[in-house]
Amino acid sequence: MGNFMLGIETSCDDTSIALVDRRGNVEAIETVSQYAIHSEFGGVYPELASRAHLEAILPIIESVMAKAKVTPLELAGIGVTRGPGLMGSLLVGLSTAQALGMAWSVPVYGVNHLRGHICSVDLEVKRLDYPAIVLLISGGHTLLAHMTNKETYELMGTTRDDSVGECYDKVARTLGLGMPGGPAIDRLAATGEPKIKFPRPMIKSGYEFSFSGLKSSVSRHVETHKDWDVNDVAASFVEACVDVLSSKVLNAISDKKPKTLAVVGGVAASPQMRARMKGICDETGVTLCLPPIKWSTDNAGMIAMAAWDYIDKGIVTDLEPSPNLRLDQA
Ligand code: KG4
Ligand code: ZN
């Protein structure tokens, strides 16, 4: 078997290709973001996304293979995101992977993007240990899961409306900041004071989340206060998000007594989020597993890493795009 897994990620608005070895070392990775294409629409425009993936994907694969000086003969396989995500975007990655798999005679593994995010914590250094609580906070998802071992993904709760990343992006738009919203809000929040009392939606309601009320509350504040300060609004908003997420994580830790807490997805790049989760872990004696910041957001490294896992567990999936794939489906 070859030494490298080629990862392909095209589920949303990033075309990402990576070569990862079995221990999680990233030999080469390139990610092309489509922010510039979608920014004028205030969200991802699906048809433009698939077109941009189609233009970008083959040159990036060529460049990543050349950079790492890896030939097709050295590949153990190709891991490609099969869902969840946008149908047209997934199709570009899946059909490219199948064509290359056939041409190069290497197996192709259809990977669940959510499981990919969880595997991001094992890139470069193996971190995850079981039982684990997973907090997945991204643009597409917000969920808490319990893993008693590496095969079991028990969903504890998810969001009833917006994801936390979506909320960051919508609030960023309200505040007149560009895309992606998360990093811009974090930067402003760092010098603001969290003195506005925004709501903490569903903070006491089990493991379910809701973020649309918080987003509306920020819009109302900005509309009704002429002298609003962007740094204070950002800091107060971030504090509300972090309060809700950390309260549920604390409950999950006391409920399930895990060894590790994995915090993954784009919002796990937030320094405020990282600091609060570290505080919780220091307090409770749980080991915190975070992906390197650069691999918190969507990337093909985590997809290649997950594909190694699929080989180890003998998981075979089909290569149909699956836009609504759940965490408990491979
Ligand atoms: O994981 P990801 O790249 O894509 C999905 O799977 O959805 O997450 C993207 C989300 C966006 O909403 C973006 O605003 C947010 O992650 N994000 C951040 C930061 N960097 C990206 N949110 C907070 N702080 C950050 N530094
Ligand atoms: Zn993602």
JSON list of C-alpha atoms and ligand atoms in Angstrom, two decimals, residues 11 14 35 113 117 137-141 164-166 168-169 180-183 186 265-271 296-298, ligand 1:
[
{"chain": "A", "resi": 11, "resn": "SER", "atom": "CA", "xyz": [-18.28, 20.52, 0.03]},
{"chain": "A", "resi": 14, "resn": "ASP", "atom": "CA", "xyz": [-13.22, 26.04, -0.48]},
{"chain": "A", "resi": 35, "resn": "TYR", "atom": "CA", "xyz": [-14.90, 34.44, -0.64]},
{"chain": "A", "resi": 113, "resn": "HIS", "atom": "CA", "xyz": [-17.14, 15.97, 6.21]},
{"chain": "A", "resi": 117, "resn": "HIS", "atom": "CA", "xyz": [-13.57, 17.87, 11.17]},
{"chain": "A", "resi": 137, "resn": "ILE", "atom": "CA", "xyz": [-18.79, 24.58, 15.56]},
{"chain": "A", "resi": 138, "resn": "SER", "atom": "CA", "xyz": [-18.65, 25.59, 11.90]},
{"chain": "A", "resi": 139, "resn": "GLY", "atom": "CA", "xyz": [-20.49, 27.60, 9.29]},
{"chain": "A", "resi": 140, "resn": "GLY", "atom": "CA", "xyz": [-22.72, 24.65, 8.44]},
{"chain": "A", "resi": 141, "resn": "HIS", "atom": "CA", "xyz": [-23.07, 22.92, 11.81]},
{"chain": "A", "resi": 164, "resn": "VAL", "atom": "CA", "xyz": [-22.83, 29.49, 15.34]},
{"chain": "A", "resi": 165, "resn": "GLY", "atom": "CA", "xyz": [-20.55, 30.23, 12.34]},
{"chain": "A", "resi": 166, "resn": "GLU", "atom": "CA", "xyz": [-23.52, 31.41, 10.30]},
{"chain": "A", "resi": 168, "resn": "TYR", "atom": "CA", "xyz": [-20.87, 35.13, 13.26]},
{"chain": "A", "resi": 169, "resn": "ASP", "atom": "CA", "xyz": [-21.13, 35.75, 9.50]},
{"chain": "A", "resi": 180, "resn": "PRO", "atom": "CA", "xyz": [-15.51, 35.56, 6.51]},
{"chain": "A", "resi": 181, "resn": "GLY", "atom": "CA", "xyz": [-17.15, 37.12, 9.53]},
{"chain": "A", "resi": 182, "resn": "GLY", "atom": "CA", "xyz": [-15.52, 35.08, 12.27]},
{"chain": "A", "resi": 183, "resn": "PRO", "atom": "CA", "xyz": [-11.94, 36.37, 12.20]},
{"chain": "A", "resi": 186, "resn": "ASP", "atom": "CA", "xyz": [-12.69, 38.16, 16.89]},
{"chain": "A", "resi": 265, "resn": "GLY", "atom": "CA", "xyz": [-14.82, 23.48, 12.92]},
{"chain": "A", "resi": 266, "resn": "GLY", "atom": "CA", "xyz": [-14.16, 27.02, 11.72]},
{"chain": "A", "resi": 267, "resn": "VAL", "atom": "CA", "xyz": [-15.26, 28.73, 14.95]},
{"chain": "A", "resi": 268, "resn": "ALA", "atom": "CA", "xyz": [-12.68, 26.64, 16.84]},
{"chain": "A", "resi": 269, "resn": "ALA", "atom": "CA", "xyz": [-10.15, 29.07, 15.30]},
{"chain": "A", "resi": 270, "resn": "SER", "atom": "CA", "xyz": [-11.50, 31.78, 17.59]},
{"chain": "A", "resi": 271, "resn": "PRO", "atom": "CA", "xyz": [-8.96, 32.72, 20.29]},
{"chain": "A", "resi": 296, "resn": "SER", "atom": "CA", "xyz": [-9.92, 24.39, 12.00]},
{"chain": "A", "resi": 297, "resn": "THR", "atom": "CA", "xyz": [-11.65, 25.70, 8.89]},
{"chain": "A", "resi": 298, "resn": "ASP", "atom": "CA", "xyz": [-12.49, 23.46, 5.93]},
{"chain": "B", "resi": 1, "resn": "KG4", "atom": "O1", "xyz": [-15.51, 24.74, 9.20]},
{"chain": "B", "resi": 1, "resn": "KG4", "atom": "P1", "xyz": [-15.76, 25.85, 8.25]},
{"chain": "B", "resi": 1, "resn": "KG4", "atom": "O2", "xyz": [-14.60, 26.34, 7.43]},
{"chain": "B", "resi": 1, "resn": "KG4", "atom": "O3", "xyz": [-16.89, 25.51, 7.23]},
{"chain": "B", "resi": 1, "resn": "KG4", "atom": "C1", "xyz": [-18.00, 24.73, 7.47]},
{"chain": "B", "resi": 1, "resn": "KG4", "atom": "O4", "xyz": [-17.87, 23.48, 7.55]},
{"chain": "B", "resi": 1, "resn": "KG4", "atom": "O5", "xyz": [-19.07, 25.34, 7.61]},
{"chain": "B", "resi": 1, "resn": "KG4", "atom": "O6", "xyz": [-16.38, 27.04, 9.11]},
{"chain": "B", "resi": 1, "resn": "KG4", "atom": "C2", "xyz": [-16.60, 28.29, 8.55]},
{"chain": "B", "resi": 1, "resn": "KG4", "atom": "C3", "xyz": [-17.11, 29.21, 9.63]},
{"chain": "B", "resi": 1, "resn": "KG4", "atom": "C4", "xyz": [-17.52, 30.59, 9.13]},
{"chain": "B", "resi": 1, "resn": "KG4", "atom": "O7", "xyz": [-18.81, 30.85, 9.61]},
{"chain": "B", "resi": 1, "resn": "KG4", "atom": "C5", "xyz": [-16.48, 31.52, 9.73]},
{"chain": "B", "resi": 1, "resn": "KG4", "atom": "O8", "xyz": [-17.00, 32.80, 10.04]},
{"chain": "B", "resi": 1, "resn": "KG4", "atom": "C6", "xyz": [-16.09, 30.78, 10.99]},
{"chain": "B", "resi": 1, "resn": "KG4", "atom": "O9", "xyz": [-16.08, 29.42, 10.63]},
{"chain": "B", "resi": 1, "resn": "KG4", "atom": "N1", "xyz": [-14.75, 31.17, 11.43]},
{"chain": "B", "resi": 1, "resn": "KG4", "atom": "C7", "xyz": [-14.50, 31.74, 12.63]},
{"chain": "B", "resi": 1, "resn": "KG4", "atom": "C8", "xyz": [-13.12, 32.01, 12.65]},
{"chain": "B", "resi": 1, "resn": "KG4", "atom": "N2", "xyz": [-12.57, 31.59, 11.48]},
{"chain": "B", "resi": 1, "resn": "KG4", "atom": "C9", "xyz": [-13.60, 31.07, 10.75]},
{"chain": "B", "resi": 1, "resn": "KG4", "atom": "N3", "xyz": [-15.32, 32.04, 13.63]},
{"chain": "B", "resi": 1, "resn": "KG4", "atom": "C10", "xyz": [-14.79, 32.62, 14.71]},
{"chain": "B", "resi": 1, "resn": "KG4", "atom": "N4", "xyz": [-13.48, 32.94, 14.82]},
{"chain": "B", "resi": 1, "resn": "KG4", "atom": "C11", "xyz": [-12.60, 32.64, 13.82]},
{"chain": "B", "resi": 1, "resn": "KG4", "atom": "N5", "xyz": [-11.32, 32.98, 13.93]}
]
